[in-house]
Structure formats: structure tokens, C-alpha cells
Coordinates of N, CA, C and O in Angstrom, one line a residue:
M1 N -7.6 -5.7 -18.3 CA -7.0 -5.1 -19.5 C -6.4 -4.1 -18.5 O -7.0 -3.2 -17.7
P2 N -4.8 -3.5 -19.2 CA -4.7 -2.8 -18.4 C -4.7 -1.3 -18.4 O -5.3 -1.0 -19.5
L3 N -4.8 -0.6 -17.6 CA -5.2 0.7 -17.2 C -4.6 1.6 -17.9 O -3.2 1.3 -18.1
S4 N -5.5 2.6 -18.8 CA -4.3 3.8 -19.7 C -4.0 4.8 -18.8 O -4.8 4.8 -17.7
E5 N -3.3 6.1 -19.7 CA -2.8 6.8 -18.7 C -4.1 7.6 -18.7 O -4.8 8.1 -17.5
T6 N -5.1 7.7 -19.6 CA -6.1 8.7 -19.7 C -7.3 8.0 -18.3 O -8.1 9.1 -18.3
D7 N -7.5 6.7 -18.5 CA -8.2 5.9 -17.9 C -8.3 6.2 -16.6 O -8.7 5.2 -15.5
V8 N -7.0 6.6 -15.9 CA -6.9 6.3 -14.6 C -7.2 7.4 -13.4 O -6.5 8.2 -13.2
T9 N -8.4 7.4 -12.4 CA -8.7 8.6 -12.0 C -8.6 8.1 -10.7 O -8.4 6.1 -10.3
P10 N -8.6 8.5 -9.6 CA -8.7 8.0 -8.3 C -9.8 7.2 -8.3 O -9.6 5.9 -7.6
T11 N -11.0 7.3 -8.9 CA -12.3 6.3 -8.2 C -11.9 5.0 -9.3 O -12.0 3.7 -8.5
T12 N -11.3 5.2 -10.6 CA -11.1 4.1 -11.5 C -9.9 3.0 -10.5 O -9.9 1.8 -10.3
R13 N -8.6 4.1 -9.7 CA -7.9 2.8 -9.0 C -8.6 2.5 -7.9 O -8.1 0.8 -7.8
T14 N -9.4 3.1 -7.3 CA -9.8 2.7 -6.1 C -10.9 1.2 -6.3 O -10.7 0.1 -5.4
E15 N -12.1 1.3 -7.6 CA -12.7 0.5 -7.7 C -11.7 -0.8 -8.4 O -12.2 -2.1 -8.2
T16 N -11.1 -0.8 -9.3 CA -9.6 -1.5 -9.8 C -9.0 -2.5 -8.3 O -9.1 -3.7 -8.5
A17 N -8.8 -1.3 -7.4 CA -8.1 -2.2 -6.4 C -9.1 -3.1 -5.3 O -9.1 -4.2 -5.0
Y18 N -10.4 -2.3 -5.4 CA -11.3 -3.4 -4.8 C -12.0 -4.7 -5.6 O -12.5 -5.8 -4.8
E19 N -11.7 -4.4 -6.4 CA -12.1 -5.8 -7.3 C -11.0 -6.8 -7.4 O -11.6 -7.8 -7.3
T20 N -9.8 -6.5 -7.4 CA -8.5 -7.2 -6.8 C -9.0 -8.0 -6.1 O -8.9 -8.7 -5.8
F21 N -9.2 -7.1 -4.7 CA -9.4 -7.7 -3.4 C -10.8 -8.6 -3.4 O -10.5 -10.0 -2.9
L22 N -11.5 -8.1 -4.2 CA -12.7 -9.5 -4.4 C -12.5 -10.6 -4.9 O -12.7 -11.9 -4.5
Q23 N -11.5 -10.7 -5.8 CA -10.8 -11.8 -6.8 C -10.4 -12.6 -5.8 O -10.0 -13.8 -5.9
Y24 N -9.8 -11.7 -5.3 CA -8.3 -12.7 -4.2 C -9.1 -13.4 -3.1 O -9.0 -14.6 -2.8
L25 N -10.3 -12.7 -2.8 CA -11.2 -13.1 -1.5 C -11.4 -14.6 -2.4 O -11.3 -15.6 -1.5
E26 N -12.5 -14.5 -3.6 CA -13.4 -15.6 -3.9 C -12.2 -16.5 -4.4 O -12.1 -17.9 -3.7
H27 N -10.6 -16.3 -4.8 CA -9.6 -17.4 -5.4 C -9.3 -18.8 -4.2 O -9.1 -19.5 -4.0
C28 N -9.4 -17.2 -3.3 CA -8.5 -18.1 -1.7 C -10.1 -18.7 -1.1 O -9.7 -18.8 0.5
R29 N -11.0 -18.7 -1.6 CA -12.3 -19.2 -0.6 C -12.2 -18.6 0.7 O -12.4 -19.0 1.8
K30 N -11.9 -16.9 0.8 CA -12.0 -16.7 2.5 C -13.3 -15.7 1.7 O -14.1 -15.3 0.8
R31 N -13.9 -15.6 3.4 CA -15.5 -15.0 3.6 C -15.4 -13.6 3.1 O -14.7 -12.9 3.4
M32 N -16.5 -13.4 2.6 CA -17.2 -12.3 1.9 C -18.0 -11.3 3.0 O -18.8 -11.4 2.0
T33 N -17.6 -11.3 3.9 CA -18.9 -10.7 4.9 C -19.1 -9.2 4.6 O -18.3 -8.6 4.2
K34 N -20.4 -8.9 4.8 CA -20.6 -7.2 4.3 C -20.0 -6.5 4.9 O -19.3 -5.1 4.8
P35 N -19.3 -6.5 6.6 CA -18.8 -5.5 7.3 C -17.0 -5.9 6.6 O -16.2 -4.8 6.9
R36 N -16.5 -6.8 6.6 CA -14.8 -7.1 6.2 C -15.1 -6.1 4.5 O -14.6 -5.6 4.7
L37 N -15.9 -6.1 3.9 CA -16.0 -5.8 2.4 C -16.0 -4.2 2.8 O -15.6 -3.3 1.7
K38 N -17.0 -4.1 3.5 CA -17.2 -1.7 3.7 C -15.4 -1.8 4.5 O -15.6 -0.8 4.4
V39 N -14.9 -2.4 4.8 CA -13.7 -2.2 5.8 C -12.4 -2.2 5.0 O -12.2 -1.0 5.1
A40 N -12.7 -3.0 3.9 CA -11.7 -3.2 2.8 C -11.6 -1.8 2.0 O -10.7 -1.3 2.0
R41 N -12.9 -1.5 1.9 CA -13.0 -0.3 0.8 C -12.7 1.2 1.4 O -12.0 1.9 1.0
C42 N -13.0 0.8 3.0 CA -12.7 2.3 3.5 C -11.1 2.0 3.9 O -10.6 3.4 3.4
L43 N -10.6 1.0 3.6 CA -8.8 0.9 3.9 C -8.8 1.5 2.4 O -7.3 2.4 2.6
I44 N -9.0 0.8 1.5 CA -8.2 1.0 0.2 C -8.5 2.5 -0.2 O -7.8 3.3 -0.5
E45 N -9.5 3.3 0.3 CA -9.8 5.1 0.0 C -8.1 5.5 0.8 O -8.1 6.8 0.4
Q46 N -8.5 5.1 2.0 CA -7.4 6.3 2.8 C -5.9 6.4 2.1 O -5.7 5.4 1.5
R47 N -5.6 7.6 2.1 CA -4.5 7.9 2.2 C -3.6 8.1 2.8 O -3.5 8.1 4.1
G48 N -2.0 8.3 2.4 CA -1.3 8.4 3.5 C -0.7 7.3 3.7 O -1.5 5.8 3.8
L49 N 0.3 7.1 4.6 CA 0.5 5.9 5.5 C -0.3 5.8 7.2 O -0.8 7.2 7.6
F50 N -0.7 5.1 7.6 CA -1.8 4.7 8.6 C -1.3 3.4 9.2 O -1.0 2.7 8.8
D51 N -1.5 3.3 10.7 CA -1.0 2.1 11.7 C -3.0 1.6 11.5 O -3.8 2.1 11.3
E52 N -2.9 0.5 12.4 CA -4.0 0.0 12.4 C -5.0 0.8 13.8 O -6.2 0.6 13.0
S53 N -4.5 1.5 14.6 CA -5.5 2.4 15.1 C -5.7 3.1 14.3 O -7.0 4.0 14.4
G54 N -5.2 3.8 13.5 CA -5.9 5.4 12.4 C -6.7 4.6 11.6 O -8.0 5.0 11.5
A55 N -6.1 3.1 10.6 CA -7.3 2.3 10.3 C -9.0 2.1 11.4 O -10.1 2.5 10.4
R56 N -8.5 1.7 12.7 CA -10.2 1.7 12.9 C -10.9 2.9 13.4 O -11.9 3.2 13.1
A57 N -9.8 4.0 13.7 CA -10.6 5.5 14.0 C -11.5 5.7 12.8 O -12.2 6.2 12.6
E58 N -10.6 5.6 11.1 CA -11.4 6.0 9.8 C -12.5 5.1 9.9 O -13.9 5.7 9.6
A59 N -12.7 4.2 10.3 CA -13.7 3.5 10.1 C -14.6 3.6 11.0 O -15.9 3.6 10.4
E60 N -14.6 3.6 12.1 CA -15.6 4.6 13.2 C -16.1 5.8 12.9 O -17.0 5.4 13.0
R61 N -15.2 6.5 12.0 CA -15.3 7.8 11.8 C -16.4 7.5 10.8 O -17.5 8.8 10.2
R62 N -16.4 6.6 9.5 CA -17.4 6.3 8.7 C -18.4 5.3 9.0 O -19.0 4.6 8.1
G63 N -18.7 5.4 10.6 CA -19.8 4.4 11.0 C -19.8 3.4 11.1 O -20.9 3.0 10.7
M64 N -18.7 2.4 11.3 CA -18.3 1.6 11.0 C -17.5 1.0 11.8 O -16.5 0.2 12.1
P65 N -18.2 0.9 13.2 CA -17.3 0.2 14.9 C -17.3 -1.2 14.7 O -18.4 -1.7 13.9
V66 N -15.4 -1.3 14.4 CA -15.1 -2.8 14.1 C -14.0 -3.0 15.5 O -13.4 -2.1 16.3
G67 N -13.6 -4.2 15.7 CA -12.7 -4.7 16.8 C -11.4 -4.3 15.8 O -10.9 -4.4 14.8
P68 N -10.3 -4.7 16.6 CA -8.9 -4.6 16.4 C -8.4 -5.7 15.6 O -7.5 -5.8 14.2
R69 N -9.2 -6.7 15.9 CA -8.6 -8.0 15.2 C -9.3 -8.3 13.5 O -8.7 -9.0 13.0
S70 N -10.7 -7.5 13.7 CA -11.0 -7.3 12.3 C -10.2 -6.6 11.6 O -10.0 -6.8 10.3
I71 N -9.9 -5.1 12.1 CA -9.1 -4.4 10.9 C -7.8 -5.1 10.8 O -7.4 -5.1 10.0
A72 N -7.5 -5.9 12.2 CA -5.9 -6.5 11.5 C -6.2 -7.9 10.6 O -5.7 -8.0 9.4
T73 N -7.1 -8.2 10.3 CA -7.4 -9.5 9.7 C -7.4 -8.8 8.2 O -7.0 -9.3 7.1
T74 N -8.6 -7.4 8.3 CA -9.1 -7.2 6.6 C -7.3 -6.4 6.3 O -7.3 -6.5 4.8
L75 N -6.6 -5.7 6.8 CA -5.3 -5.3 7.0 C -4.2 -6.4 6.3 O -3.8 -6.4 4.7
D76 N -4.2 -7.3 7.1 CA -3.5 -8.8 6.3 C -3.9 -9.2 4.7 O -3.1 -9.7 4.3
L77 N -5.2 -9.3 5.0 CA -5.8 -10.0 3.1 C -5.8 -9.0 2.3 O -5.3 -9.2 1.3
L78 N -6.1 -7.3 2.9 CA -5.6 -6.4 1.7 C -4.1 -6.8 1.4 O -3.6 -6.1 -0.5
V79 N -3.1 -6.7 2.2 CA -1.8 -6.7 1.8 C -1.2 -8.1 0.6 O -0.8 -8.0 -0.1
D80 N -2.0 -9.2 2.1 CA -1.7 -10.5 0.6 C -2.1 -10.3 -0.7 O -2.1 -11.3 -1.8
S81 N -3.6 -9.6 -1.1 CA -3.9 -9.2 -2.2 C -3.1 -8.6 -3.1 O -3.4 -8.5 -4.7
G82 N -2.4 -8.0 -2.4 CA -1.5 -6.7 -3.2 C -2.2 -5.4 -3.6 O -1.1 -5.4 -4.2
V83 N -3.3 -5.4 -2.8 CA -3.0 -4.0 -2.9 C -3.2 -2.7 -1.9 O -3.1 -1.9 -1.9
M84 N -2.7 -3.2 -1.1 CA -2.0 -2.7 -0.2 C -0.5 -3.2 0.4 O -0.3 -4.3 0.4
V85 N 0.7 -2.7 1.1 CA 2.0 -2.6 1.6 C 1.8 -2.2 3.2 O 1.1 -1.4 3.1
R86 N 2.6 -3.2 3.5 CA 3.4 -2.6 5.2 C 4.8 -1.9 4.9 O 5.7 -2.3 4.1
V87 N 4.6 -0.7 5.5 CA 6.0 -0.3 5.5 C 5.8 -0.1 6.6 O 5.5 0.3 7.9
G88 N 7.1 0.1 7.1 CA 8.4 0.2 8.4 C 7.7 -0.6 9.5 O 7.8 -0.4 10.5
Q89 N 7.8 -2.1 9.3 CA 7.7 -2.6 10.0 C 9.3 -3.1 11.1 O 9.7 -4.0 10.3
G90 N 9.4 -2.7 12.1 CA 11.1 -3.2 12.8 C 10.5 -3.7 13.8 O 9.5 -3.9 14.0
F91 N 11.5 -4.1 14.7 CA 11.7 -4.9 15.7 C 10.7 -4.2 16.8 O 11.2 -2.8 17.2
N92 N 9.8 -4.8 17.2 CA 8.9 -4.2 18.1 C 7.9 -2.7 17.8 O 8.0 -1.9 18.8
E93 N 8.1 -2.7 16.4 CA 7.4 -1.6 15.7 C 5.8 -2.0 15.2 O 5.8 -3.7 14.6
A94 N 4.6 -1.2 15.7 CA 4.0 -1.4 15.0 C 4.2 -1.2 13.1 O 4.6 0.2 12.9
P95 N 3.3 -2.1 12.7 CA 3.4 -1.5 11.0 C 2.6 -0.5 10.7 O 1.3 -0.2 11.3
F96 N 2.9 -0.1 9.6 CA 2.3 1.0 9.2 C 1.8 0.4 7.5 O 2.4 -0.6 6.9
Y97 N 0.9 1.0 7.0 CA 0.2 0.4 5.9 C 0.0 1.6 4.5 O -0.4 2.5 5.2
L98 N -0.2 1.7 3.6 CA -0.3 2.2 2.4 C -1.1 1.4 1.4 O -0.7 0.3 1.0
S99 N -2.2 2.1 1.5 CA -3.0 1.7 0.3 C -2.7 2.2 -1.2 O -2.1 3.6 -2.0
L100 N -2.0 1.3 -2.7 CA -1.9 1.6 -3.6 C -2.5 2.3 -4.6 O -2.4 2.7 -5.5
A101 N -3.6 1.9 -3.9 CA -5.2 2.7 -4.8 C -4.9 4.0 -4.6 O -5.8 4.7 -5.8
N102 N -3.9 4.5 -4.5 CA -4.3 6.4 -4.4 C -2.9 6.7 -4.7 O -2.9 7.8 -5.1
Y103 N -2.3 5.9 -5.8 CA -1.1 6.3 -6.6 C -1.4 6.4 -7.8 O -1.8 5.2 -8.3
R104 N -0.8 6.7 -9.0 CA -1.0 6.4 -10.5 C 0.0 5.4 -10.6 O 0.6 4.9 -10.0
P105 N 0.0 4.8 -11.8 CA 0.2 2.9 -12.5 C 1.6 3.4 -12.4 O 2.4 2.6 -12.8
D106 N 1.8 4.8 -12.7 CA 3.4 4.8 -13.4 C 4.1 5.6 -12.5 O 5.2 6.0 -12.4
E107 N 3.8 5.6 -11.2 CA 4.5 6.2 -9.8 C 5.4 5.2 -9.4 O 5.1 4.0 -8.9
L108 N 6.8 5.7 -8.6 CA 7.5 4.9 -7.9 C 7.2 5.7 -6.6 O 7.4 6.7 -6.4
I109 N 6.7 4.7 -5.7 CA 7.1 5.5 -3.9 C 8.0 4.8 -3.4 O 8.2 4.3 -3.3
L110 N 8.7 6.3 -3.1 CA 9.6 6.0 -2.2 C 9.0 6.5 -0.6 O 8.3 7.5 -0.3
V111 N 9.4 5.6 0.2 CA 9.2 5.9 1.8 C 10.7 5.3 2.7 O 11.1 5.0 2.7
C112 N 11.0 7.0 3.1 CA 11.8 6.8 4.6 C 11.2 5.9 5.6 O 10.2 6.5 6.3
L113 N 12.1 4.8 5.9 CA 11.7 4.2 7.1 C 11.9 4.7 8.3 O 11.3 4.3 9.7
D114 N 12.8 6.0 8.2 CA 12.9 7.0 9.6 C 12.0 7.7 10.2 O 11.2 7.9 11.2
C115 N 11.4 8.8 9.1 CA 10.8 9.8 9.2 C 9.1 9.8 8.4 O 8.4 10.5 8.5
L116 N 8.9 8.5 7.8 CA 7.9 8.1 6.9 C 7.4 9.1 5.8 O 6.0 8.8 5.7
E117 N 8.3 9.7 5.5 CA 8.0 10.5 4.2 C 7.5 9.4 2.9 O 8.5 8.7 2.8
L118 N 6.8 10.2 2.2 CA 6.3 9.6 0.7 C 6.6 10.3 -0.1 O 6.1 11.5 0.0
R119 N 7.3 9.4 -1.0 CA 7.2 10.4 -2.4 C 7.4 9.8 -3.4 O 8.4 9.0 -3.6
P120 N 6.2 10.0 -3.8 CA 5.8 9.4 -5.1 C 6.6 10.2 -6.1 O 6.5 11.3 -6.5
V121 N 7.2 9.4 -7.1 CA 8.0 9.9 -8.2 C 7.5 8.9 -9.7 O 7.4 8.2 -9.7
Q122 N 7.9 10.0 -11.0 CA 7.3 9.3 -12.1 C 9.0 8.4 -12.3 O 9.5 8.2 -12.3
A123 N 7.8 7.0 -12.8 CA 8.5 6.1 -13.2 C 8.4 5.6 -14.9 O 7.1 6.0 -15.6
D124 N 9.3 4.7 -15.5 CA 8.7 4.5 -16.8 C 7.6 3.4 -16.7 O 7.2 3.1 -15.9
D125 N 7.6 2.5 -18.1 CA 6.4 1.9 -18.2 C 7.6 0.4 -18.3 O 6.9 -1.0 -18.9
K126 N 8.4 0.3 -17.7 CA 9.3 -1.2 -17.9 C 8.6 -2.3 -16.9 O 8.4 -3.1 -17.9
L127 N 8.5 -2.2 -15.9 CA 7.5 -3.3 -15.2 C 6.5 -3.4 -15.8 O 6.3 -4.9 -15.5
R128 N 5.6 -2.7 -16.1 CA 4.6 -3.3 -17.2 C 4.9 -3.8 -18.2 O 4.6 -5.2 -18.3
R129 N 5.7 -3.9 -19.1 CA 6.3 -4.7 -19.9 C 6.8 -6.0 -19.5 O 6.6 -7.1 -20.4
V130 N 7.3 -5.8 -18.6 CA 8.1 -7.0 -18.0 C 7.1 -7.6 -17.4 O 6.9 -8.9 -17.9
G131 N 6.0 -7.8 -17.1 CA 5.0 -8.5 -16.4 C 4.5 -9.4 -18.2 O 4.2 -10.1 -17.9
Q132 N 3.6 -7.9 -18.6 CA 3.4 -8.4 -19.8 C 3.8 -9.4 -20.9 O 3.7 -10.7 -21.2
D133 N 5.3 -9.6 -20.9 CA 6.5 -10.1 -21.4 C 6.0 -11.8 -21.0 O 6.9 -12.8 -21.8
H134 N 5.9 -11.7 -19.1 CA 5.9 -12.9 -18.7 C 4.4 -13.5 -18.6 O 4.1 -14.7 -17.7
G135 N 3.3 -13.0 -19.5 CA 2.3 -13.4 -19.8 C 0.9 -12.8 -18.6 O 0.1 -13.7 -18.4
Y136 N 1.8 -12.0 -17.8 CA 0.8 -11.3 -16.5 C -0.6 -10.4 -17.6 O 0.3 -9.6 -18.3
R137 N -1.7 -10.3 -16.6 CA -2.3 -9.3 -17.4 C -2.1 -8.3 -16.2 O -3.0 -7.9 -15.3
V138 N -1.6 -7.3 -16.8 CA -1.0 -6.3 -15.9 C -2.3 -5.3 -15.6 O -2.3 -4.3 -16.4
R139 N -2.2 -5.0 -14.4 CA -3.5 -4.3 -13.7 C -3.0 -3.1 -13.0 O -3.5 -1.7 -13.5
W140 N -1.9 -2.9 -12.7 CA -0.7 -1.6 -12.4 C 0.4 -2.2 -11.6 O 0.6 -3.2 -11.1
T141 N 1.3 -1.2 -12.1 CA 2.6 -1.5 -11.6 C 3.4 -0.6 -10.4 O 4.5 -0.3 -10.3
T142 N 2.1 0.2 -9.4 CA 2.6 1.1 -8.6 C 3.9 0.2 -7.8 O 3.5 -0.9 -7.3
N143 N 5.1 0.7 -7.5 CA 6.2 0.2 -6.4 C 6.1 0.9 -5.3 O 6.4 2.4 -5.6
V144 N 6.5 0.2 -4.7 CA 7.4 0.9 -3.1 C 9.0 0.5 -2.5 O 9.1 -0.4 -3.0
C145 N 9.3 1.7 -2.7 CA 10.8 1.4 -2.3 C 11.1 2.2 -1.3 O 10.8 3.6 -0.4
K146 N 11.8 0.9 -0.1 CA 11.4 1.4 1.3 C 13.2 1.5 1.4 O 13.6 0.8 1.2
G147 N 13.5 2.7 2.2 CA 15.1 3.3 2.3 C 14.9 4.3 3.5 O 14.3 4.3 4.3
V148 N 15.7 5.0 3.6 CA 16.4 6.0 4.1 C 16.5 7.2 3.3 O 17.6 7.5 2.4
C149 N 15.7 8.5 3.5 CA 16.3 9.3 3.2 C 17.1 10.0 2.9 O 17.9 10.1 4.5
H150 N 18.1 10.9 2.3 CA 19.4 12.1 2.4 C 19.4 12.5 3.6 O 20.3 12.9 4.1
T151 N 17.8 13.3 3.9 CA 18.2 13.8 5.2 C 18.0 13.0 6.2 O 19.5 13.2 7.5
C152 N 17.4 11.7 6.6 CA 17.8 11.1 7.7 C 19.0 10.4 7.9 O 19.4 10.1 8.6
R153 N 19.7 9.8 6.9 CA 20.9 9.7 6.4 C 21.7 10.1 6.8 O 22.7 9.7 7.2
D154 N 22.1 11.7 6.3 CA 22.7 12.6 6.9 C 22.9 12.2 8.6 O 23.6 13.4 9.0
K155 N 21.2 12.9 9.0 CA 21.5 12.7 10.4 C 22.0 11.5 11.0 O 22.8 11.5 12.3
R156 N 21.7 10.1 10.9 CA 22.4 9.3 11.0 C 24.4 9.1 11.3 O 24.4 8.7 12.0
L157 N 24.3 9.5 9.9 CA 26.0 9.9 9.7 C 27.0 11.1 10.6 O 27.4 10.4 11.3
S158 N 25.8 11.8 11.0 CA 26.2 13.0 11.7 C 26.0 12.6 13.5 O 27.2 12.8 14.1
A159 N 25.3 11.4 13.5 CA 25.2 11.4 15.2 C 26.4 10.0 15.1 O 27.2 10.0 16.3
A160 N 26.9 8.8 14.0 CA 27.7 7.7 14.1 C 29.1 8.9 14.3 O 29.8 8.6 15.6
E161 N 29.3 9.9 13.4 CA 30.7 10.9 13.8 C 30.5 11.5 15.3 O 31.5 11.3 15.8
S162 N 29.7 11.7 15.5 CA 29.8 12.3 16.7 C 29.8 11.5 18.1 O 30.4 11.8 19.1
L163 N 29.6 10.2 18.1 CA 30.1 9.1 18.6 C 31.4 8.4 18.3 O 31.7 7.7 19.2
G164 N 32.0 8.9 17.2 CA 33.3 8.6 17.2 C 33.7 7.3 16.3 O 34.5 6.6 16.3
K165 N 32.0 7.0 15.4 CA 32.2 5.6 14.8 C 32.5 5.3 13.7 O 32.9 4.7 13.4
G166 N 32.2 6.8 12.7 CA 32.7 6.8 11.6 C 31.7 5.9 10.5 O 31.1 5.1 11.5
G167 N 32.4 5.7 9.1 CA 31.2 4.8 8.5 C 30.0 5.4 8.4 O 29.6 6.3 9.7
D168 N 29.1 4.6 7.4 CA 27.6 5.1 7.1 C 27.1 4.0 7.9 O 26.0 4.6 9.0
G169 N 27.3 3.1 8.4 CA 26.5 2.0 9.5 C 25.1 2.1 9.0 O 24.2 1.3 10.0
L170 N 24.9 1.9 7.4 CA 23.6 1.5 7.0 C 23.4 0.1 6.2 O 24.2 0.3 5.4

């Protein structure tokens, strides 16, 4: 059942994301160990962008000492299940992660890949309706647009002009 505007609290979103993750693990026949589930809940609740070391530090802060491989595996599973996205994975760069449970279902999240600024903006209900028209039981439609914000774009243009390259090179 889709979440309505009135029942979308941070707790509801976290629980929905966690349930989605559990259903994904069950469907794919992945192991549901207690440590994995505790770490997954911890990461789903984490706000803002974070990398693997930040995820590990948060898990340890909550009394869950886990190894880097466990964190990486759990992050991959969370991304595969659709409750988390990878952001800013560049060449030779560690990716950042973003839990979608921390945003409203009607928000579009703009992420600058240069400065890693997050800007949630109000979106309409078109994507939910498209999903429903195709027979999906839509749980949430939070979307992430990755690009370069106007401030970083202007910096790139200024740098290119000072080097005599011209054009926007983006």
C-alpha cells in the first residue's frame, strides 16, 4: 500500500525501507544474520552522505564493531534493494552513499558531484502514477538527480576560461 502524505514520518520511512530490505534478502535468498540486520538498520537511519569509513564509524559508535568487508557487503545489498543509492563514484574515488529513508516520498534530491551538496526539492506525484500505471505497488518514489550545481559549474567555467579553453567542458 503506498504511503500517504499524512503517514510519512521519519519512523515510517525507516521501517518501510527496512521491510523492503528484508523482502529483498528473502527474495534473493541472502543470509539474514543478526549483525547484518543491525548494521543495515543503522545505515538506513544514517542521514546525509557518508562513505564506508563513516558507515563503519557510525556502526561502532552504536556498539556494533564490524569489519570493512561486512560494511561493504551490507552497503551493496542496501543499494541493490533500492533503499540506498551510491553517489559520486568517480574514477579512483570511494563512493558515497545516501539512505533514501531520510527523505519524503515526494522529494527529488539534487546532489552536486563536485561539492556533494544535497538539496531536497518538492516534486509532483507523476512518478508514483507512472509506477502504478505499470502495475507496480509503489512504496516510495524518492529520486536522486546527480550533476553539478550552478556554483561548481561557474567555478569550472572560470577555471576553463583562465586556462584559455572556453566552452563549458561539462
